[in-house]
Amino acid sequence: MSNVPMQPGFPTTRLRRLRKTAALRKMFGETDLTTPDLIYPLFVVEGDNVKNEISSMPGQYQLSVDNVLRECEELQRLGLGSVLLFGIPLKKDEAGSEAYASDGIIQRAVRAIKESFPHLLVVTDVCLCEYTSHGHCGVIEDGHVNNDKTLALLIREALSHAESGADIVAPSDMMDGRVGAIRAGLDTAGFGETPIMAYAAKYSSAFYGPFRQAAESAPQFGDRKGYQMDPANSDEAMREIALDIQEGADIVMVKPALSYLDVIRRAKESFNIPLAAYNVSGEYSMIKAAANNGWLDGDKAMMEVLTSIKRAGADIIITYFAKEAARIINLK
Ligand code: PBG
């Protein structure tokens, strides 16, 4: 802001001059939200022609693979280029074995999407919580998630996603060392060109509440504070991101977005690497709930929130609003 003291004061300077018309505002807008920046999350379930609305996330659905394909068609029509897949298996067990089964729900969904929509970018969430009977993100030993035993399973999961055709794997488990472990596993198996999007600074957040209903992944005991980050910490977020970059992450993520805009900004200024932000389920549902009550204008609140996440420094945004935002962006 070193140029600010140089400008003459009022009335010579009037900042309203460049706000006067829509054309001026458009020309001097500093932040541009575009459809290729947006990743749309999808929840995939078993069955045929299943489309269950998620009650905690109005307008979002659990979809069977056939309906996922219909959804992909719509995404392409809207100019959206990527999806993030979450799988909900029929059976869960202690080791989350459906997460790395070659005929698992995600593996089949990825194959089906890549067959019909080869140009759509398919990102897969690599985590065990949707697949374990206890709902935690790893192997439980003595009542705790064992970090190093979990790594072996995450490698298998990431590899099976890559083998199914996933374009990017996105580990969200928050185990230490998982980016390096997955990178080595992918490289050894011949997937040296599959990028890793690391949920690098992922906080232990109340804003995941609606997602856990959607993904049926709430922990059956305790919470995730032993592996996800404390919302009070920002220095630690920088250490998490630095480690993930060292271990080979291609894209790093801050999650959630709205209560962590400062972390997004700090990450953008500290690291020269593509930065993603996850506009999580609770952030979506709050706006939906308020809009459905007539308390605020949902579309305007959505565009303001997404723009603020980009302004803070995110290069890409994972958001349940992707389709609604695309409709508005496409009208501009
Ligand atoms: C899996 C995972 C979660 C989310 C993304 N991946 C839930 C969690 O950590 O409990 C949350 C996404 C959202 O709230 O939209 N570990």
Coordinates of C-alpha atoms and ligand atoms in Angstrom, one line a residue:
M1 CA 0.0 0.0 0.0
S2 CA 3.0 2.3 -0.4
N3 CA 1.2 4.3 -3.1
V4 CA -1.7 5.2 -0.9
P5 CA -0.2 8.3 0.8
M6 CA 0.7 9.7 -2.7
Q7 CA -2.9 10.1 -3.8
P8 CA -4.5 13.5 -3.3
G9 CA -7.4 13.6 -0.9
F10 CA -11.0 14.4 -1.4
P11 CA -12.4 16.0 -3.5
T12 CA -9.7 15.4 -6.1
T13 CA -9.8 11.7 -5.3
R14 CA -13.2 10.1 -5.4
L15 CA -13.2 6.3 -5.3
R16 CA -16.8 6.2 -6.3
R17 CA -15.9 7.4 -9.8
L18 CA -14.8 3.8 -10.7
R19 CA -17.9 2.3 -9.1
K20 CA -20.4 4.3 -11.0
T21 CA -21.6 1.9 -13.7
A22 CA -21.7 -1.9 -14.1
A23 CA -19.2 -1.6 -17.0
L24 CA -16.7 0.2 -14.7
R25 CA -17.2 -2.2 -11.9
K26 CA -16.7 -5.1 -14.2
M27 CA -13.5 -3.6 -15.7
F28 CA -11.9 -2.8 -12.3
G29 CA -13.0 -6.0 -10.4
E30 CA -9.8 -7.4 -8.9
T31 CA -11.0 -11.0 -8.4
D32 CA -12.4 -13.2 -11.1
L33 CA -14.4 -16.3 -10.3
T34 CA -14.4 -18.7 -13.3
T35 CA -15.9 -22.1 -13.8
P36 CA -12.6 -24.0 -14.3
D37 CA -11.7 -22.9 -10.8
L38 CA -14.5 -24.9 -9.3
I39 CA -14.5 -28.5 -8.3
Y40 CA -17.9 -30.2 -7.6
P41 CA -18.1 -32.9 -4.9
L42 CA -20.3 -35.9 -5.5
F43 CA -21.4 -38.7 -3.1
V44 CA -21.6 -42.0 -4.8
V45 CA -23.7 -44.9 -3.5
E46 CA -24.5 -48.4 -4.6
G47 CA -27.7 -49.2 -6.6
D48 CA -29.5 -48.2 -9.7
N49 CA -31.2 -44.9 -10.3
V50 CA -30.6 -43.8 -6.7
K51 CA -30.9 -40.1 -6.0
N52 CA -31.3 -39.4 -2.2
E53 CA -31.4 -35.8 -1.2
I54 CA -29.2 -35.2 1.8
S55 CA -31.4 -33.6 4.3
S56 CA -28.6 -31.6 5.9
M57 CA -27.5 -30.3 2.5
P58 CA -30.5 -29.2 0.5
G59 CA -29.9 -29.6 -3.3
Q60 CA -27.1 -32.2 -2.8
Y61 CA -27.7 -35.9 -3.3
Q62 CA -26.3 -39.4 -2.8
L63 CA -26.2 -40.7 -6.4
S64 CA -25.7 -44.2 -7.8
V65 CA -23.2 -44.5 -10.7
D66 CA -25.8 -44.1 -13.4
N67 CA -27.0 -40.9 -11.9
V68 CA -23.5 -39.7 -11.4
L69 CA -23.0 -40.0 -15.2
R70 CA -26.2 -37.9 -15.8
E71 CA -24.8 -35.3 -13.4
C72 CA -21.4 -35.2 -15.2
E73 CA -23.3 -34.4 -18.4
E74 CA -24.9 -31.5 -16.7
L75 CA -21.6 -30.3 -15.3
Q76 CA -20.0 -30.3 -18.7
R77 CA -23.0 -28.3 -20.1
L78 CA -22.4 -25.7 -17.4
G79 CA -18.7 -25.5 -18.2
L80 CA -17.5 -27.2 -15.1
G81 CA -14.5 -29.4 -15.6
S82 CA -13.9 -31.4 -12.4
V83 CA -15.5 -33.5 -9.7
L84 CA -14.3 -34.7 -6.3
L85 CA -15.7 -38.2 -5.5
F86 CA -16.7 -39.6 -2.1
G87 CA -17.8 -43.2 -1.9
I88 CA -20.4 -44.7 0.5
P89 CA -19.9 -48.5 0.5
L90 CA -22.6 -51.0 1.3
K91 CA -20.5 -52.7 4.0
K92 CA -18.0 -51.1 6.4
D93 CA -15.4 -53.0 8.4
E94 CA -12.6 -52.3 10.9
A95 CA -10.0 -52.0 8.1
G96 CA -12.1 -50.0 5.6
S97 CA -11.4 -52.7 3.0
E98 CA -14.0 -51.4 0.5
A99 CA -11.8 -48.3 0.2
Y100 CA -9.2 -50.2 -1.7
A101 CA -11.3 -53.0 -3.3
S102 CA -10.8 -53.1 -7.1
D103 CA -14.6 -53.3 -7.5
G104 CA -15.3 -50.8 -4.8
I105 CA -17.9 -48.0 -5.3
I106 CA -15.3 -45.3 -6.1
Q107 CA -13.3 -47.6 -8.4
R108 CA -16.4 -48.4 -10.4
A109 CA -17.6 -44.8 -10.5
V110 CA -14.2 -43.5 -11.7
R111 CA -14.0 -46.1 -14.5
A112 CA -17.6 -45.3 -15.6
I113 CA -17.0 -41.5 -15.6
K114 CA -13.6 -41.8 -17.4
E115 CA -15.2 -44.0 -20.0
S116 CA -18.1 -41.7 -20.8
F117 CA -16.4 -38.3 -20.0
P118 CA -12.6 -38.8 -20.7
H119 CA -12.0 -35.0 -20.4
L120 CA -13.7 -34.5 -17.1
L121 CA -11.1 -34.2 -14.4
V122 CA -11.8 -36.8 -11.7
V123 CA -10.4 -36.2 -8.2
T124 CA -10.9 -38.9 -5.5
D125 CA -10.9 -38.3 -1.8
V126 CA -8.4 -40.7 -0.2
C127 CA -9.6 -41.5 3.3
L128 CA -10.9 -44.4 5.3
C129 CA -13.6 -42.8 7.4
E130 CA -16.4 -43.6 4.9
Y131 CA -15.4 -47.2 4.8
T132 CA -14.5 -48.1 8.5
S133 CA -17.1 -49.4 10.9
H134 CA -15.8 -47.1 13.6
G135 CA -15.9 -44.0 11.3
H136 CA -12.3 -42.9 12.0
C137 CA -9.8 -42.1 9.3
G138 CA -7.4 -44.9 10.0
V139 CA -6.5 -48.2 11.8
I140 CA -7.6 -48.2 15.4
E141 CA -5.2 -49.6 18.0
D142 CA -5.7 -49.1 21.7
G143 CA -8.5 -46.7 21.1
H144 CA -6.4 -44.4 18.9
V145 CA -5.7 -44.1 15.1
N146 CA -2.3 -45.7 14.5
N147 CA -0.6 -43.4 12.0
D148 CA 2.0 -45.7 10.4
K149 CA -0.4 -48.7 10.0
T150 CA -2.8 -46.4 8.3
L151 CA -0.3 -45.3 5.8
A152 CA -0.1 -48.7 4.2
L153 CA -3.9 -48.7 3.7
L154 CA -3.9 -45.2 2.2
I155 CA -1.3 -46.2 -0.3
R156 CA -3.4 -49.1 -1.4
E157 CA -6.5 -46.8 -1.6
A158 CA -4.7 -44.2 -3.7
L159 CA -3.2 -46.8 -5.9
S160 CA -6.5 -48.4 -6.6
H161 CA -8.0 -45.0 -7.5
A162 CA -5.2 -44.3 -9.9
E163 CA -5.5 -47.8 -11.4
S164 CA -9.2 -47.1 -12.0
G165 CA -8.3 -43.9 -13.9
A166 CA -8.5 -41.1 -11.2
D167 CA -6.7 -37.9 -12.6
I168 CA -5.8 -36.6 -9.1
V169 CA -5.8 -38.3 -5.7
A170 CA -6.6 -36.2 -2.7
P171 CA -5.7 -37.6 0.8
S172 CA -7.8 -36.1 3.5
D173 CA -6.9 -38.3 6.4
M174 CA -4.3 -36.0 8.1
M175 CA -1.9 -38.8 8.9
D176 CA 1.8 -37.7 9.2
G177 CA 3.9 -38.8 6.2
R178 CA 1.0 -39.8 4.0
V179 CA 1.8 -37.6 1.0
G180 CA 5.3 -39.0 0.8
A181 CA 4.1 -42.6 1.3
I182 CA 1.4 -42.2 -1.4
R183 CA 3.8 -40.5 -3.8
A184 CA 6.3 -43.4 -3.4
G185 CA 3.5 -46.0 -3.8
L186 CA 2.2 -44.3 -7.0
D187 CA 5.7 -43.9 -8.4
T188 CA 6.7 -47.5 -7.8
A189 CA 3.5 -48.7 -9.5
G190 CA 4.0 -46.6 -12.6
F191 CA 1.7 -43.7 -11.7
G192 CA 4.5 -41.1 -11.5
E193 CA 2.3 -38.6 -13.4
T194 CA -0.7 -38.8 -11.1
P195 CA -0.8 -35.6 -9.1
I196 CA -1.5 -35.4 -5.3
M197 CA -3.8 -32.7 -3.9
A198 CA -3.1 -32.8 -0.2
Y199 CA -5.6 -31.7 2.3
A200 CA -2.6 -30.1 4.0
A201 CA -4.1 -27.8 6.6
K202 CA -7.3 -29.6 7.5
Y203 CA -8.9 -28.4 10.8
S204 CA -11.0 -30.3 13.2
S205 CA -14.2 -28.4 12.4
A206 CA -17.9 -28.4 13.3
F207 CA -18.5 -27.3 9.8
Y208 CA -18.1 -30.9 8.5
G209 CA -21.3 -31.9 10.3
P210 CA -23.6 -32.0 7.3
F211 CA -21.0 -33.9 5.3
R212 CA -20.8 -36.7 7.8
Q213 CA -24.5 -37.2 7.4
A214 CA -24.1 -37.2 3.6
A215 CA -21.1 -39.6 3.7
E216 CA -22.3 -41.6 6.7
S217 CA -18.9 -41.1 8.2
A218 CA -19.3 -39.7 11.7
P219 CA -16.8 -41.2 14.2
Q220 CA -18.6 -43.8 16.3
F221 CA -16.5 -42.8 19.4
G222 CA -14.5 -39.7 20.3
D223 CA -13.6 -37.1 17.7
R224 CA -10.9 -36.3 15.1
K225 CA -8.9 -33.9 17.3
G226 CA -6.0 -36.4 17.5
Y227 CA -5.3 -36.0 13.8
Q228 CA -7.1 -32.9 12.4
M229 CA -5.8 -29.5 13.4
D230 CA -6.8 -27.2 16.2
P231 CA -8.7 -24.1 14.8
A232 CA -6.5 -21.9 17.0
N233 CA -3.4 -22.6 15.0
S234 CA -1.9 -20.9 11.9
D235 CA 1.9 -21.4 12.4
E236 CA 1.2 -25.1 12.5
A237 CA -0.8 -24.9 9.3
M238 CA 2.3 -23.5 7.6
R239 CA 4.4 -26.4 8.9
E240 CA 1.8 -28.9 7.6
I241 CA 1.8 -27.3 4.2
A242 CA 5.6 -27.1 4.0
L243 CA 5.9 -30.8 4.9
D244 CA 3.3 -31.8 2.3
I245 CA 5.2 -29.9 -0.3
Q246 CA 8.4 -31.5 0.7
E247 CA 6.8 -34.9 0.5
G248 CA 5.7 -34.2 -3.1
A249 CA 2.2 -32.6 -3.0
D250 CA 1.3 -30.9 -6.3
I251 CA -1.6 -28.9 -4.9
V252 CA -2.1 -28.0 -1.2
M253 CA -5.4 -27.3 0.4
V254 CA -6.8 -25.3 3.3
K255 CA -10.1 -26.6 4.8
P256 CA -12.6 -25.3 5.8
A257 CA -12.4 -22.0 3.9
L258 CA -14.5 -19.3 5.6
S259 CA -13.2 -19.4 9.1
Y260 CA -9.7 -19.8 7.7
L261 CA -9.4 -17.0 5.1
D262 CA -6.3 -15.8 7.0
V263 CA -4.7 -19.2 6.6
I264 CA -5.4 -19.2 2.9
R265 CA -3.9 -15.7 2.6
R266 CA -0.8 -16.7 4.6
A267 CA -0.3 -19.9 2.6
K268 CA -0.6 -18.0 -0.7
E269 CA 2.1 -15.5 0.5
S270 CA 4.3 -18.2 1.9
F271 CA 4.3 -20.9 -0.8
N272 CA 4.6 -20.8 -4.5
I273 CA 2.3 -23.8 -5.3
P274 CA -1.3 -24.2 -6.5
L275 CA -3.6 -23.6 -3.5
A276 CA -7.1 -25.1 -3.1
A277 CA -9.7 -24.2 -0.5
Y278 CA -12.6 -26.4 0.5
N279 CA -15.8 -24.5 1.0
V280 CA -17.2 -27.2 3.2
S281 CA -20.6 -28.7 3.9
G282 CA -21.5 -26.5 6.9
E283 CA -20.6 -23.4 5.0
Y284 CA -22.9 -24.5 2.2
S285 CA -25.8 -25.5 4.5
M286 CA -25.7 -22.3 6.6
I287 CA -26.3 -20.2 3.5
K288 CA -29.0 -22.7 2.2
A289 CA -30.8 -22.7 5.5
A290 CA -30.8 -18.9 5.8
A291 CA -31.9 -18.5 2.1
N292 CA -34.6 -21.1 2.5
N293 CA -35.9 -19.1 5.4
G294 CA -35.9 -15.9 3.4
W295 CA -33.3 -14.4 5.7
L296 CA -30.8 -13.5 3.0
D297 CA -30.4 -13.7 -0.7
G298 CA -28.8 -17.1 -1.2
D299 CA -27.3 -16.4 -4.7
K300 CA -25.7 -13.2 -3.6
A301 CA -24.3 -14.7 -0.4
M302 CA -22.9 -17.6 -2.4
M303 CA -21.1 -15.4 -4.9
E304 CA -19.8 -13.1 -2.2
V305 CA -18.4 -16.1 -0.2
L306 CA -16.8 -17.7 -3.3
T307 CA -15.3 -14.4 -4.4
S308 CA -13.9 -13.9 -0.9
I309 CA -12.2 -17.3 -0.9
K310 CA -10.5 -16.4 -4.2
R311 CA -9.6 -13.0 -3.0
A312 CA -8.0 -14.5 0.0
G313 CA -5.7 -16.4 -2.3
A314 CA -7.2 -19.7 -3.3
D315 CA -6.5 -20.7 -6.9
I316 CA -9.3 -23.3 -6.9
I317 CA -12.4 -23.9 -4.8
I318 CA -14.1 -27.2 -3.9
T319 CA -17.7 -26.2 -3.4
Y320 CA -21.2 -27.7 -3.4
F321 CA -22.2 -24.4 -4.9
A322 CA -20.3 -25.1 -8.2
K323 CA -23.4 -25.7 -10.4
E324 CA -25.3 -22.7 -9.0
A325 CA -22.3 -20.5 -9.3
A326 CA -21.6 -21.7 -12.8
R327 CA -25.2 -20.7 -13.9
I328 CA -24.6 -17.2 -12.6
I329 CA -21.0 -16.9 -14.0
N330 CA -22.3 -18.1 -17.4
L331 CA -24.9 -15.3 -17.5
K332 CA -22.3 -12.6 -16.9
Ligands
PBG1 C1 -13.0 -37.3 5.0 C2 -13.5 -35.9 4.7 C3 -14.3 -35.1 5.4 C4 -14.6 -34.0 4.6 C5 -13.9 -34.2 3.4 N1 -13.2 -35.4 3.5 C6 -15.0 -35.2 6.7 C7 -14.2 -35.3 8.0 O1 -13.0 -35.1 8.0 O2 -14.8 -35.6 9.0 C8 -15.5 -32.8 4.9 C9 -16.1 -32.1 3.7 C10 -17.2 -31.2 4.0 O3 -17.6 -31.0 5.2 O4 -17.8 -30.7 3.1 N2 -12.1 -37.4 6.1

